[in-house]
Amino acid sequence: MSIHQIKVQPLTQKAFSQYGTCIDLPAEGDYELRSSDRFDFYPKLCTYTCDSNVFQIGISTLYERPFRTVNMERHYHTQELMVPLTNPIIIVFSKNKGMDYSEEPDIETAEAFLITPQQGVVVDTGVWHWTPMPVGGDSRIICSFAENTSATDVDVRKFPAGEVLEVLLG
């Protein structure tokens, strides 16, 4: 078995831009702010799309486990929104080189991001990623993508035989 280790990094728009969109409170003046004595509201931090124009929204409970994976997945027809509700999560990503169905995820270019409950991500279509890993105990997340994606638009691939990706905290 060969273990490829990567360090988790904080989620920022700049660091995450090759994989999709970081959802976070913007720097002052960057986005429209609607404000009153009852709320501050940023009405359009990002948008996301799918081929069918019908999204489903779900809640997933992620169980604490080792920060390792031997798999990655991608979707060809939808972006995917993930927002942690309770504990932080780590998500591993590897940029695809196109929409080539024969392409395999590249363990050498994988990156991991720590996403806090005050943040979220929209993963671009075709980007390799894996099930979020909860930090500090089980975590619940909101997950949204095109309707029936789980049944019709999931390409799961294993790393080469014996290859394991391990994420290091700190």
Short mmCIF file of C-alpha atoms in Angstrom, two decimals:
data_model
loop_
_atom_site.label_atom_id
_atom_site.label_comp_id
_atom_site.label_asym_id
_atom_site.label_seq_id
_atom_site.Cartn_x
_atom_site.Cartn_y
_atom_site.Cartn_z
CA MET A 1 0.00 0.00 0.00
CA SER A 2 1.26 3.47 -0.90
CA ILE A 3 -0.04 6.43 1.11
CA HIS A 4 -0.02 9.88 -0.52
CA GLN A 5 -0.36 12.56 2.21
CA ILE A 6 -1.69 16.08 1.69
CA LYS A 7 -2.27 18.90 4.18
CA VAL A 8 -5.70 20.39 4.58
CA GLN A 9 -5.86 24.10 3.75
CA PRO A 10 -8.33 26.80 4.71
CA LEU A 11 -11.11 27.48 2.23
CA THR A 12 -10.64 30.74 0.31
CA GLN A 13 -12.05 31.79 -3.04
CA LYS A 14 -8.58 32.14 -4.52
CA ALA A 15 -7.36 28.69 -3.39
CA PHE A 16 -10.63 26.98 -4.38
CA SER A 17 -11.27 28.76 -7.71
CA GLN A 18 -10.09 25.89 -9.96
CA TYR A 19 -12.71 23.58 -8.40
CA GLY A 20 -15.75 25.86 -8.17
CA THR A 21 -17.01 28.68 -5.96
CA CYS A 22 -16.33 29.33 -2.29
CA ILE A 23 -19.38 30.57 -0.40
CA ASP A 24 -18.28 32.85 2.43
CA LEU A 25 -18.97 36.31 3.76
CA PRO A 26 -17.42 38.64 1.20
CA ALA A 27 -14.91 41.39 1.79
CA GLU A 28 -16.65 44.70 2.33
CA GLY A 29 -17.81 46.29 -0.91
CA ASP A 30 -17.35 43.19 -3.06
CA TYR A 31 -21.03 42.20 -3.20
CA GLU A 32 -24.43 43.79 -2.88
CA LEU A 33 -25.52 44.01 0.78
CA ARG A 34 -29.11 44.53 1.84
CA SER A 35 -29.21 45.64 5.43
CA SER A 36 -31.77 46.69 8.02
CA ASP A 37 -32.19 46.67 11.80
CA ARG A 38 -33.30 42.99 11.43
CA PHE A 39 -30.70 41.49 9.10
CA ASP A 40 -27.73 41.76 6.77
CA PHE A 41 -28.35 39.89 3.51
CA TYR A 42 -26.00 39.20 0.62
CA PRO A 43 -28.58 38.15 -2.00
CA LYS A 44 -26.24 36.73 -4.64
CA LEU A 45 -22.90 35.31 -3.50
CA CYS A 46 -23.01 32.76 -6.32
CA THR A 47 -25.24 30.77 -8.62
CA TYR A 48 -25.09 27.13 -9.65
CA THR A 49 -26.47 25.15 -12.54
CA CYS A 50 -27.49 21.76 -13.85
CA ASP A 51 -28.60 20.49 -17.25
CA SER A 52 -32.16 19.66 -16.12
CA ASN A 53 -32.88 22.94 -14.27
CA VAL A 54 -34.42 20.93 -11.40
CA PHE A 55 -32.44 20.66 -8.17
CA GLN A 56 -32.93 18.48 -5.14
CA ILE A 57 -31.83 19.53 -1.66
CA GLY A 58 -30.90 16.99 0.98
CA ILE A 59 -29.34 16.76 4.41
CA SER A 60 -26.60 14.22 5.02
CA THR A 61 -25.15 13.06 8.32
CA LEU A 62 -21.45 12.35 7.86
CA TYR A 63 -19.90 9.92 10.32
CA GLU A 64 -16.48 10.47 11.83
CA ARG A 65 -13.86 8.30 10.14
CA PRO A 66 -10.16 8.38 9.22
CA PHE A 67 -9.16 11.17 6.83
CA ARG A 68 -8.41 8.73 4.01
CA THR A 69 -9.89 7.76 0.66
CA VAL A 70 -9.14 5.43 -2.22
CA ASN A 71 -11.96 6.83 -4.42
CA MET A 72 -13.07 10.03 -6.12
CA GLU A 73 -16.30 10.88 -7.93
CA ARG A 74 -17.56 13.48 -10.38
CA HIS A 75 -20.81 14.54 -12.04
CA TYR A 76 -21.13 15.33 -15.75
CA HIS A 77 -24.43 17.24 -15.71
CA THR A 78 -24.58 19.23 -12.49
CA GLN A 79 -22.69 21.37 -10.07
CA GLU A 80 -22.96 20.36 -6.39
CA LEU A 81 -23.60 22.59 -3.37
CA MET A 82 -22.31 21.47 0.05
CA VAL A 83 -22.72 23.49 3.27
CA PRO A 84 -21.82 22.11 6.72
CA LEU A 85 -24.44 22.80 9.39
CA THR A 86 -22.71 21.47 12.51
CA ASN A 87 -19.01 20.54 12.57
CA PRO A 88 -16.41 21.53 9.97
CA ILE A 89 -15.78 19.17 7.07
CA ILE A 90 -12.84 18.36 4.82
CA ILE A 91 -13.42 17.74 1.13
CA VAL A 92 -10.74 16.39 -1.21
CA PHE A 93 -10.66 17.65 -4.82
CA SER A 94 -8.70 16.92 -7.97
CA LYS A 95 -9.18 19.04 -11.08
CA ASN A 96 -10.26 17.25 -14.20
CA LYS A 97 -8.52 17.97 -17.47
CA GLY A 98 -11.77 18.03 -19.43
CA MET A 99 -14.90 15.94 -19.71
CA ASP A 100 -13.10 12.87 -21.03
CA TYR A 101 -14.98 9.81 -19.77
CA SER A 102 -11.77 7.76 -19.76
CA GLU A 103 -9.96 10.19 -17.45
CA GLU A 104 -8.95 8.97 -13.99
CA PRO A 105 -8.58 11.15 -10.86
CA ASP A 106 -4.99 12.26 -10.26
CA ILE A 107 -3.85 11.52 -6.70
CA GLU A 108 -0.73 13.67 -7.25
CA THR A 109 -2.74 16.87 -7.80
CA ALA A 110 -5.35 16.30 -5.07
CA GLU A 111 -6.01 19.09 -2.58
CA ALA A 112 -8.06 19.14 0.62
CA PHE A 113 -10.03 22.08 2.02
CA LEU A 114 -11.40 22.70 5.51
CA ILE A 115 -14.93 24.10 5.24
CA THR A 116 -16.44 25.62 8.38
CA PRO A 117 -20.16 25.84 9.22
CA GLN A 118 -19.99 29.51 8.16
CA GLN A 119 -18.91 28.52 4.63
CA GLY A 120 -19.91 26.32 1.73
CA VAL A 121 -18.79 25.28 -1.74
CA VAL A 122 -20.26 24.87 -5.19
CA VAL A 123 -18.28 22.15 -6.95
CA ASP A 124 -18.04 22.63 -10.70
CA THR A 125 -19.31 20.03 -13.14
CA GLY A 126 -16.71 17.35 -13.82
CA VAL A 127 -14.49 18.11 -10.81
CA TRP A 128 -13.25 15.04 -8.95
CA HIS A 129 -14.20 15.07 -5.24
CA TRP A 130 -15.11 12.66 -2.49
CA THR A 131 -17.57 12.37 0.39
CA PRO A 132 -16.84 15.07 2.98
CA MET A 133 -14.92 14.00 6.08
CA PRO A 134 -16.27 15.46 9.34
CA VAL A 135 -13.86 17.11 11.79
CA GLY A 136 -14.51 16.94 15.54
CA GLY A 137 -17.31 14.37 15.43
CA ASP A 138 -20.20 13.58 13.11
CA SER A 139 -21.45 16.47 10.98
CA ARG A 140 -24.62 17.34 9.10
CA ILE A 141 -24.46 19.07 5.74
CA ILE A 142 -26.89 20.45 3.20
CA CYS A 143 -26.16 18.91 -0.19
CA SER A 144 -27.87 19.99 -3.41
CA PHE A 145 -27.48 18.93 -7.03
CA ALA A 146 -29.62 18.04 -10.04
CA GLU A 147 -32.57 15.80 -9.32
CA ASN A 148 -31.65 12.08 -9.41
CA THR A 149 -27.91 12.75 -9.63
CA SER A 150 -27.21 9.95 -7.14
CA ALA A 151 -28.86 7.45 -9.49
CA THR A 152 -27.91 8.76 -12.93
CA ASP A 153 -24.82 11.02 -12.84
CA VAL A 154 -22.11 9.65 -10.54
CA ASP A 155 -18.78 8.52 -11.96
CA VAL A 156 -16.83 6.84 -9.11
CA ARG A 157 -13.23 5.82 -9.75
CA LYS A 158 -10.59 4.21 -7.56
CA PHE A 159 -7.02 5.42 -7.40
CA PRO A 160 -4.51 2.97 -8.89
CA ALA A 161 -4.26 -0.30 -6.96
CA GLY A 162 -2.77 0.19 -3.51
CA GLU A 163 -2.89 4.01 -3.61
CA VAL A 164 -4.44 5.75 -0.57
CA LEU A 165 -4.93 9.50 -0.14
CA GLU A 166 -4.55 10.66 3.47
CA VAL A 167 -5.38 14.19 4.65
CA LEU A 168 -3.29 15.71 7.45
CA LEU A 169 -4.72 18.35 9.78
CA GLY A 170 -2.61 21.37 10.60
#
